[in-house]
Coordinates of C-alpha atoms and ligand atoms in Angstrom, one line a residue:
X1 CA -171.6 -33.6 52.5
X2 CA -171.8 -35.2 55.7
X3 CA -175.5 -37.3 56.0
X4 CA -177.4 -35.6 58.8
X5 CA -177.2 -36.8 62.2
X6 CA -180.5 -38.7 62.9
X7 CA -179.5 -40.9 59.8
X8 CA -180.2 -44.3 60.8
X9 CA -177.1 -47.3 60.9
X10 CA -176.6 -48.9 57.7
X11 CA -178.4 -47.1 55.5
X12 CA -175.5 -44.7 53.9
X13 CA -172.3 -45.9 52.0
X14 CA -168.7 -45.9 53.0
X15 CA -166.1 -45.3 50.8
X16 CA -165.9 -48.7 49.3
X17 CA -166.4 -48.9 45.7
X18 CA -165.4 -45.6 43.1
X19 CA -167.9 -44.3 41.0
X20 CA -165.7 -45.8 38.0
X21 CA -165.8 -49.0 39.3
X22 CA -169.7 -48.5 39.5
X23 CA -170.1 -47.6 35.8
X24 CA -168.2 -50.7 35.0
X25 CA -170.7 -53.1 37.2
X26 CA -173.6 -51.3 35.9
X27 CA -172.7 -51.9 32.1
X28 CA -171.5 -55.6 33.0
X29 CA -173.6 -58.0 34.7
X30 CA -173.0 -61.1 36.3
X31 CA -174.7 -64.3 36.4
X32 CA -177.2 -64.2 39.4
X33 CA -176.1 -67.0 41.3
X34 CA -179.2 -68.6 41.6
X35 CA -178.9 -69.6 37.9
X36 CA -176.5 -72.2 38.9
X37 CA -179.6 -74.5 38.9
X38 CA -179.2 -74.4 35.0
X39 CA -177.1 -76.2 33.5
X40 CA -177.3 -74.6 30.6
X41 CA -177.6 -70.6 31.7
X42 CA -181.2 -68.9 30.0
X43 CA -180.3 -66.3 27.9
X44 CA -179.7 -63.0 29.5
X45 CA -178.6 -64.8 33.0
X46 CA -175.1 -65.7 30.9
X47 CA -172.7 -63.1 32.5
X48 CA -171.4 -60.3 30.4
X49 CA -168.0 -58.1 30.0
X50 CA -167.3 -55.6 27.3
X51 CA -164.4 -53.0 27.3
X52 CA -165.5 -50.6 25.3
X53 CA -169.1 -50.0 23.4
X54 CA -171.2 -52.9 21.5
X55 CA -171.2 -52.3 17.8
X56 CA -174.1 -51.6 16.2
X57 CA -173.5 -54.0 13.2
X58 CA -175.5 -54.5 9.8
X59 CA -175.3 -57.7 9.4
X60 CA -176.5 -57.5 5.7
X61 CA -172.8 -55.8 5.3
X62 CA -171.1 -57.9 7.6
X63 CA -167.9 -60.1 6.8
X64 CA -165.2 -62.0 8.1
X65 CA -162.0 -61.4 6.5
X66 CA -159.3 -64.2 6.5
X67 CA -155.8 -62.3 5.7
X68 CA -152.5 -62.6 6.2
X69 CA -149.8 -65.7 5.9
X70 CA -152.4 -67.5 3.9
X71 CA -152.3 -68.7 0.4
X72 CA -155.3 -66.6 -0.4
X73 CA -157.6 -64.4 1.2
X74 CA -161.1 -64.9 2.0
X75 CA -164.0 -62.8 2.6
X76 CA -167.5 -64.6 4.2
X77 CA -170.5 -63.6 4.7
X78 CA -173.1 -64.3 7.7
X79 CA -174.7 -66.6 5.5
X80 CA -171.6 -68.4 3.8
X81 CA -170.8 -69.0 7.6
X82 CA -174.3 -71.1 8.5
X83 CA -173.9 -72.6 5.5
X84 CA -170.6 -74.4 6.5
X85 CA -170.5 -77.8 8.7
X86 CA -172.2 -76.6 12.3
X87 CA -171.5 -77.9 16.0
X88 CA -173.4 -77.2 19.1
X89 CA -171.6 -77.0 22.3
X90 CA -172.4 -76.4 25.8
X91 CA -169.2 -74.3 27.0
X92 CA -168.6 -72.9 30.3
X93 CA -166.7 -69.2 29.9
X94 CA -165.3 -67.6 33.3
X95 CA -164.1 -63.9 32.9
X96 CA -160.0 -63.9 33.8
X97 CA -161.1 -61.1 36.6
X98 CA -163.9 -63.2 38.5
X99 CA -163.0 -62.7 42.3
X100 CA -161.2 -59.5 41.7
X101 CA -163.3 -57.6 44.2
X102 CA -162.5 -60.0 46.7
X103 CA -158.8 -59.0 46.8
X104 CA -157.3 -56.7 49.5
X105 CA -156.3 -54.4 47.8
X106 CA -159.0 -54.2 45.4
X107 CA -157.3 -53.8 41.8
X108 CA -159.1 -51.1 39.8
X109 CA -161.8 -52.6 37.5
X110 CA -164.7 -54.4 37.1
X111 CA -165.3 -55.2 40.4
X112 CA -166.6 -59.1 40.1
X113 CA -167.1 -60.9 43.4
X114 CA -167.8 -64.5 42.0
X115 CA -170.5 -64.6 39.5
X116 CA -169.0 -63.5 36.2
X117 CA -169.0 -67.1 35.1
X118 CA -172.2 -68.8 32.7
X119 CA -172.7 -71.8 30.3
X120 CA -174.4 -71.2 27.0
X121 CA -174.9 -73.8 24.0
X122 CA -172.7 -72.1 21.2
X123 CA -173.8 -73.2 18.0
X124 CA -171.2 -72.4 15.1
X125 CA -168.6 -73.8 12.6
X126 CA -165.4 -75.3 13.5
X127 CA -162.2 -72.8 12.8
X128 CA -159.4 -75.0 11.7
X129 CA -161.0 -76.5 8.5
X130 CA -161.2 -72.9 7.3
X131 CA -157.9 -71.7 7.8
X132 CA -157.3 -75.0 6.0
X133 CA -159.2 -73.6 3.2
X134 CA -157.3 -70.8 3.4
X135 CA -154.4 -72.2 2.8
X136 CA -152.5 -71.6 6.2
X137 CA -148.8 -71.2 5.1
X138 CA -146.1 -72.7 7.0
X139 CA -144.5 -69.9 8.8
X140 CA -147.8 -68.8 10.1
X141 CA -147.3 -69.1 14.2
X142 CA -150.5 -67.4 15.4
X143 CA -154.2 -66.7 14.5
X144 CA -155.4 -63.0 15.4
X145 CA -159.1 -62.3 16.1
X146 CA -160.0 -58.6 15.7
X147 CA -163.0 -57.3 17.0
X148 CA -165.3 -54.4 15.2
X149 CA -165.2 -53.2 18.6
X150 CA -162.8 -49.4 19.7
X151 CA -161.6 -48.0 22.6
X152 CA -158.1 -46.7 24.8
X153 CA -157.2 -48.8 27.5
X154 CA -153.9 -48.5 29.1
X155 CA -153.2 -44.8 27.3
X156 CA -154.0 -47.0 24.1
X157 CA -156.4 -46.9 21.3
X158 CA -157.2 -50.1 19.8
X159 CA -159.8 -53.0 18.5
X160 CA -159.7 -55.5 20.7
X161 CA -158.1 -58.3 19.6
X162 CA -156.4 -61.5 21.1
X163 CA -154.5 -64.2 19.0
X164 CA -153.9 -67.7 20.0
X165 CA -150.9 -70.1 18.9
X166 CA -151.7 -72.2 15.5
X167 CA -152.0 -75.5 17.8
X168 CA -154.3 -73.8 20.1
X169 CA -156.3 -72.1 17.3
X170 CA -156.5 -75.5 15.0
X171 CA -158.1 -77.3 18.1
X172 CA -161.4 -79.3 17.2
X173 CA -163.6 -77.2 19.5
X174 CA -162.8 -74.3 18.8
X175 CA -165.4 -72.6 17.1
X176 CA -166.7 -69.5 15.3
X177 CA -170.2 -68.8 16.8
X178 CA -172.9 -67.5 15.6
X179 CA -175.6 -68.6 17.9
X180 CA -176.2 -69.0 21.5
X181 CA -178.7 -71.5 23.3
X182 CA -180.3 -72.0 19.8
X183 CA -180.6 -67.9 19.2
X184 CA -178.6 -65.6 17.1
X185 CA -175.8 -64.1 19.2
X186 CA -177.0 -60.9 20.9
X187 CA -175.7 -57.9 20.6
X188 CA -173.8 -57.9 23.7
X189 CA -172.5 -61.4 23.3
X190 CA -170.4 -61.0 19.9
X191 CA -173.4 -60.6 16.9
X192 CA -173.1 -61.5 14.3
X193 CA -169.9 -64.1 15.1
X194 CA -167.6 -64.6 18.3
X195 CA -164.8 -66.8 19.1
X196 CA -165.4 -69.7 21.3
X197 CA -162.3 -71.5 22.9
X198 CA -163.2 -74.3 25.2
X199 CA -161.4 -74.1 28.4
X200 CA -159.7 -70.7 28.3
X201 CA -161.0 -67.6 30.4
X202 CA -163.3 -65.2 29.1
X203 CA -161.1 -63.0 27.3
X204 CA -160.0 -65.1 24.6
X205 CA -163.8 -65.6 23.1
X206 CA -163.5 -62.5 20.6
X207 CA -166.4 -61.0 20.2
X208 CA -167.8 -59.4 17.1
X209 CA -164.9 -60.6 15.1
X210 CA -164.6 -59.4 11.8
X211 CA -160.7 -60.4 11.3
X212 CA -159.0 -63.4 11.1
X213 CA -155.0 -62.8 10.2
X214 CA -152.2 -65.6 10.3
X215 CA -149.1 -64.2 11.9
X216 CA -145.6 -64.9 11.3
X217 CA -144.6 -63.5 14.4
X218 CA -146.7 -63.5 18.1
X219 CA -148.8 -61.0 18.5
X220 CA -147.6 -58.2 20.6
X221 CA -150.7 -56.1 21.4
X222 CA -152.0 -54.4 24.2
X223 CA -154.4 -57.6 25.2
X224 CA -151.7 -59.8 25.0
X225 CA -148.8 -58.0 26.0
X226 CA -150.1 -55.4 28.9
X227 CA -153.5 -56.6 29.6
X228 CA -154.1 -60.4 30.8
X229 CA -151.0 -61.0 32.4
X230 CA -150.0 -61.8 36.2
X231 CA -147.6 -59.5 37.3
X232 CA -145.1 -59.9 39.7
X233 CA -144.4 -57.7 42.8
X234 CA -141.8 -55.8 40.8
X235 CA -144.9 -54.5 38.0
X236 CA -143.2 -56.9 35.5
X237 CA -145.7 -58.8 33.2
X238 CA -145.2 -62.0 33.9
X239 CA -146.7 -65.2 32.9
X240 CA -150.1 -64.4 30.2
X241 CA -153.6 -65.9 31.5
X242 CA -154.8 -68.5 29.8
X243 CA -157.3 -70.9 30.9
X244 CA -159.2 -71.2 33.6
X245 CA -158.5 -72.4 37.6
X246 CA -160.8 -75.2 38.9
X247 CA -163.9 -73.0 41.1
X248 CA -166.8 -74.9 42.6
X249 CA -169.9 -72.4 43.4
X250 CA -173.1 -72.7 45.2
X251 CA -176.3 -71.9 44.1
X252 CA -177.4 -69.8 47.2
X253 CA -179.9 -72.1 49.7
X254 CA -182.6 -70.4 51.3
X255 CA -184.1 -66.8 51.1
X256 CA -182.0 -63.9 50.9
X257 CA -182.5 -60.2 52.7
X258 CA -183.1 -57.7 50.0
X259 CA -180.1 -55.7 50.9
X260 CA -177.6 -57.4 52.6
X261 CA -178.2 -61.0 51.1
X262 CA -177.3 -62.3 54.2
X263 CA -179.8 -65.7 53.8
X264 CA -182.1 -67.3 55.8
X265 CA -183.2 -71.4 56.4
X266 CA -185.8 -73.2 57.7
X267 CA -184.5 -75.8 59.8
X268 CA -184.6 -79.5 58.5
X269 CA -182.3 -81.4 55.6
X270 CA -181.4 -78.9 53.1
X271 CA -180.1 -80.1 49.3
X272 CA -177.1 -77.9 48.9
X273 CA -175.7 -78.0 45.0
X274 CA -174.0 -76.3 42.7
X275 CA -171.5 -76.6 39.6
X276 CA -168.0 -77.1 39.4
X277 CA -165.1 -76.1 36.5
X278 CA -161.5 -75.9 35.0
X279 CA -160.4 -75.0 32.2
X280 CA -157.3 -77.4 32.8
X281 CA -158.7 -81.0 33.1
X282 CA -162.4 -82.7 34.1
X283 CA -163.6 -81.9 37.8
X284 CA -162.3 -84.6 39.7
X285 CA -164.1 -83.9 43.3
X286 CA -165.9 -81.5 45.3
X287 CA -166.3 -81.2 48.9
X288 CA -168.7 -79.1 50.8
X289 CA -168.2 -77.2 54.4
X290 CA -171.1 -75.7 56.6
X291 CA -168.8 -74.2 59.0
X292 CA -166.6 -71.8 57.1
X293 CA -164.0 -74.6 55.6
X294 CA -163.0 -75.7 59.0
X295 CA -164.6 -79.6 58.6
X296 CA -165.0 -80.7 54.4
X297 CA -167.3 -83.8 53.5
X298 CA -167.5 -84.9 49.4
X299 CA -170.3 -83.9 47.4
X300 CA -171.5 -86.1 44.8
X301 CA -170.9 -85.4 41.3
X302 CA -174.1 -85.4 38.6
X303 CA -173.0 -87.3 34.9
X304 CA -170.9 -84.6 33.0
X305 CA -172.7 -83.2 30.2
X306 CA -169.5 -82.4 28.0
X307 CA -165.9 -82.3 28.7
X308 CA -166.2 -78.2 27.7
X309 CA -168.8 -77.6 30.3
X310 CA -169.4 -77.4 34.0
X311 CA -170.1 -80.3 36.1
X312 CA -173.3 -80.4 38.6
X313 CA -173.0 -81.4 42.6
X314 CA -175.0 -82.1 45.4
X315 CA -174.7 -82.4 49.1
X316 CA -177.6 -83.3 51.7
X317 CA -176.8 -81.1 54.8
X318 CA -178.7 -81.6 57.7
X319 CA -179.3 -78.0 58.8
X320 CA -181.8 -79.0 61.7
X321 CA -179.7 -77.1 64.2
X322 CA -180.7 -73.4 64.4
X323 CA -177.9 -70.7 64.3
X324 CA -175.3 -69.3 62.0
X325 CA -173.1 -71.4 59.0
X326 CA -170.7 -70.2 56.7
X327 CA -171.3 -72.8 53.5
X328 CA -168.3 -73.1 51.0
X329 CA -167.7 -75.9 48.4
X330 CA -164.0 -76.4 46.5
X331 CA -162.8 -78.2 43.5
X332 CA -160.2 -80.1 42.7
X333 CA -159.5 -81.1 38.5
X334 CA -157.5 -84.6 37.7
X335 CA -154.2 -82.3 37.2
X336 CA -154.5 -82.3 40.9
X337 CA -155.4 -78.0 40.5
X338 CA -157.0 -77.2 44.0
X339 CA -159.1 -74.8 44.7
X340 CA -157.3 -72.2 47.4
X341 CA -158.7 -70.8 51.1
X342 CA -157.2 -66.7 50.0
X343 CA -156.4 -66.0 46.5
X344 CA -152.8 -64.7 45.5
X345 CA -152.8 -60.9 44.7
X346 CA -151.9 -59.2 41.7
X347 CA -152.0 -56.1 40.0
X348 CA -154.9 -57.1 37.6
X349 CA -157.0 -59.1 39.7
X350 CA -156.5 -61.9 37.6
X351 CA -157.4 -65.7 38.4
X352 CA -158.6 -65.7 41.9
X353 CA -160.4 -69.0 42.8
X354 CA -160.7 -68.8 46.5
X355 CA -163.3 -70.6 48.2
X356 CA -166.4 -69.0 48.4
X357 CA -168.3 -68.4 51.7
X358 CA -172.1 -67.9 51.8
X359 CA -173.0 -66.7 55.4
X360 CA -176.9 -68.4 56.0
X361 CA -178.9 -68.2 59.2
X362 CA -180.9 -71.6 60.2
X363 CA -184.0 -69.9 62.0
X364 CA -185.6 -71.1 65.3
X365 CA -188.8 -72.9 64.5
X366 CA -192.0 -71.2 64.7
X367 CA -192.6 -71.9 68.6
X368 CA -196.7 -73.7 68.6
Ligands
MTE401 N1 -164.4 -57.9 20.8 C1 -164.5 -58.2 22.2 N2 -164.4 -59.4 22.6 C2 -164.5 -59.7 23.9 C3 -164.5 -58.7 24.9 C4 -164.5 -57.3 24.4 O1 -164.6 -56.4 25.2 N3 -164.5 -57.1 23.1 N4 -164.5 -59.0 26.2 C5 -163.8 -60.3 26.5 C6 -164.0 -60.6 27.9 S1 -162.9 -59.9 29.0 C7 -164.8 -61.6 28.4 S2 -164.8 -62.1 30.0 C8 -165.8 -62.2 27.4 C9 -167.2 -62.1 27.9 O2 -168.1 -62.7 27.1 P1 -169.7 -62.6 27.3 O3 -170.0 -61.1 27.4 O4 -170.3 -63.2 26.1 O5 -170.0 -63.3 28.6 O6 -165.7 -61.7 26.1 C10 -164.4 -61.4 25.7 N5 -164.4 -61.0 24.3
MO402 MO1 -163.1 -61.0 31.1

């Protein structure tokens, strides 16, 4: 139906986003960006993605089952679980598809623009030194985490599960979680336990797990094998995703319209900060443009909390001139990973770290 004709300008949709895409971005929320002046995210501002539905679990029943190319099996409860050695980290987790809705074309899903990103304190015992008690045999090649969590994707019913390579698996921070920022997990964050893999993109951090198998051969799956890769122009899977790209963002400056967001400045110095990540190697720098990436100065960097989480920046801008900026920061790690102007397409949305621009108006000042 065709609005009438007195409607006024921009107050009806176009054709941009599918109601499917708008059932995905209504179940899973992003961080609101102004929670980049945390740096550890308050819980419930911590981003969220879930395929299919949250299990309602008992945790009284719960357990984790350890199976597979083990010497023996083992079966652990919640509380067999606290009771092990416990490690508190602050980790930064990125979801694989943040900036997807800023690609032309815009791959079908979740339709992130840049905020599906947050840093919780994930308290929880360390993996290895239980698949060490388990006796991990010597033909095992991969770990599999299995979640309690069902749906189809891709034509294909499944839990969703993910494995990782022994080496990646046996790492020291990688940890079975069974708290966030000093809470239990909640329910849409894994509880009762969730995999936490320093430095990897979101989709890695099984959530809910309830099965831990050793594999004598790689995991072949639909999260491994279909979903998560980049694929090429000829709809080949190519190379799997894996951890993240270096991405600098702003907390916003200013006020923001209700609708549009387009924000709004007083005139006068203005403390622009923000936070800065990768998943391959420590932030190295970050640099800061007011006029849409044409002219970059550095930023300084804040102390780094831990090597497994975001690093803070500032920048003092001197935004005494009215008119209109476009403000943009970008990252570069100490593997010399750069932070690009336009992301590369592909069919998944995968992995785009472009630049991000925040249009701001510097108003006129009050005249008198
Ligand atoms: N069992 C299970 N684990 C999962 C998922 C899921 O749907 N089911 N989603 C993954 C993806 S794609 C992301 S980005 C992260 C999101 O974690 P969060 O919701 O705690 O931020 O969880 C990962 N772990
Ligand atoms: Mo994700």
């Amino acid at each position: 139906m065709d609005p009438p004709a007195d409607t006024p300008p921009g107050t009806v949709a176009s054709e941009e986003i599918t109601p499917a895409e708008l059932q995905l971005a209504a179940r899973n929320h992003g961080m609101p960006l102004e929670a980049l002046r945390h740096p550890i995210t308050p819980l419930g501002l911590h981003y969220t993605l879930i395929h299919y539905d949250i299990p309602a679990v008992d945790p009284s029943a719960w357990r984790l089952e350890l199976a597979g190319r083990f010497e023996r099996s083992l079966s652990l409860s919640i509380d067999e679980l606290r009771e092990r050695p416990a490690v508190t980290l602050p980790v930064t987790i990125e979801c694989a598809g943040n900036g997807r809705a800023r690609l032309a074309p815009r791959p079908l899903s979740q339709p992130w623009l840049v905020e599906a990103v947050g840093t919780a304190e994930w308290t929880g015992t360390p993996l290895a030194p239980l698949l060490e008690e388990a006796g991990l045999l010597d033909d095992a090649v991969e770990i599999l985490f299995t979640g309690l969590d069902r749906g189809v994707e891709g034509g294909v019913e499944q839990s969703y599960e993910r494995s990782l390579s022994v080496p990646e698996a046996c790492e020291p921070q990688v940890l079975l979680a069974y708290q966030m920022n000093g809470a239990p997990l909640p329910p849409q964050h894994g509880f009762p336990l969730r995999l936490v893999v320093p430095g990897w993109y979101g989709m890695t951090h099984v959530k809910w797990v309830c099965r831990i198998a050793a594999l004598a051969e790689p995991f072949e799956g639909y999260q491994q094998a279909v979903g998560y890769r980049i694929y090429g122009p000829g709809g080949a899977p190519g190379a799997q995703v894996t951890r993240m790209l270096p991405r600098s963002l702003m907390a916003p400056p200013g006020i923001p319209d209700f609708l549009t967001r387009q924000r709004f400045l007083e005139p006068g110095p203005c403390l622009l900060a923000g936070r800065a990540w990768s998943g391959w190697a420590p932030i190295e720098s970050v640099e800061v443009s007011t006029d849409g990436g044409l002219t970059w100065a550095p930023a300084d960097l804040d102390e780094e909390v831990a090597d497994t989480a975001w690093r803070g920046w500032s920048h003092e801008w001197d935004a005494r001139e009215p008119g209109a900026y476009e403000l943009c920061s970008r990252a570069v790690d100490a593997a010399g990973n750069r932070q690009p102007t336009a992301g590369a397409w592909n069919l998944k949305g995968y992995a785009n770290n472009a630049v991000e621009r925040i249009p701001v108006t510097v108003r006129s000042p009050e005249p008198g």
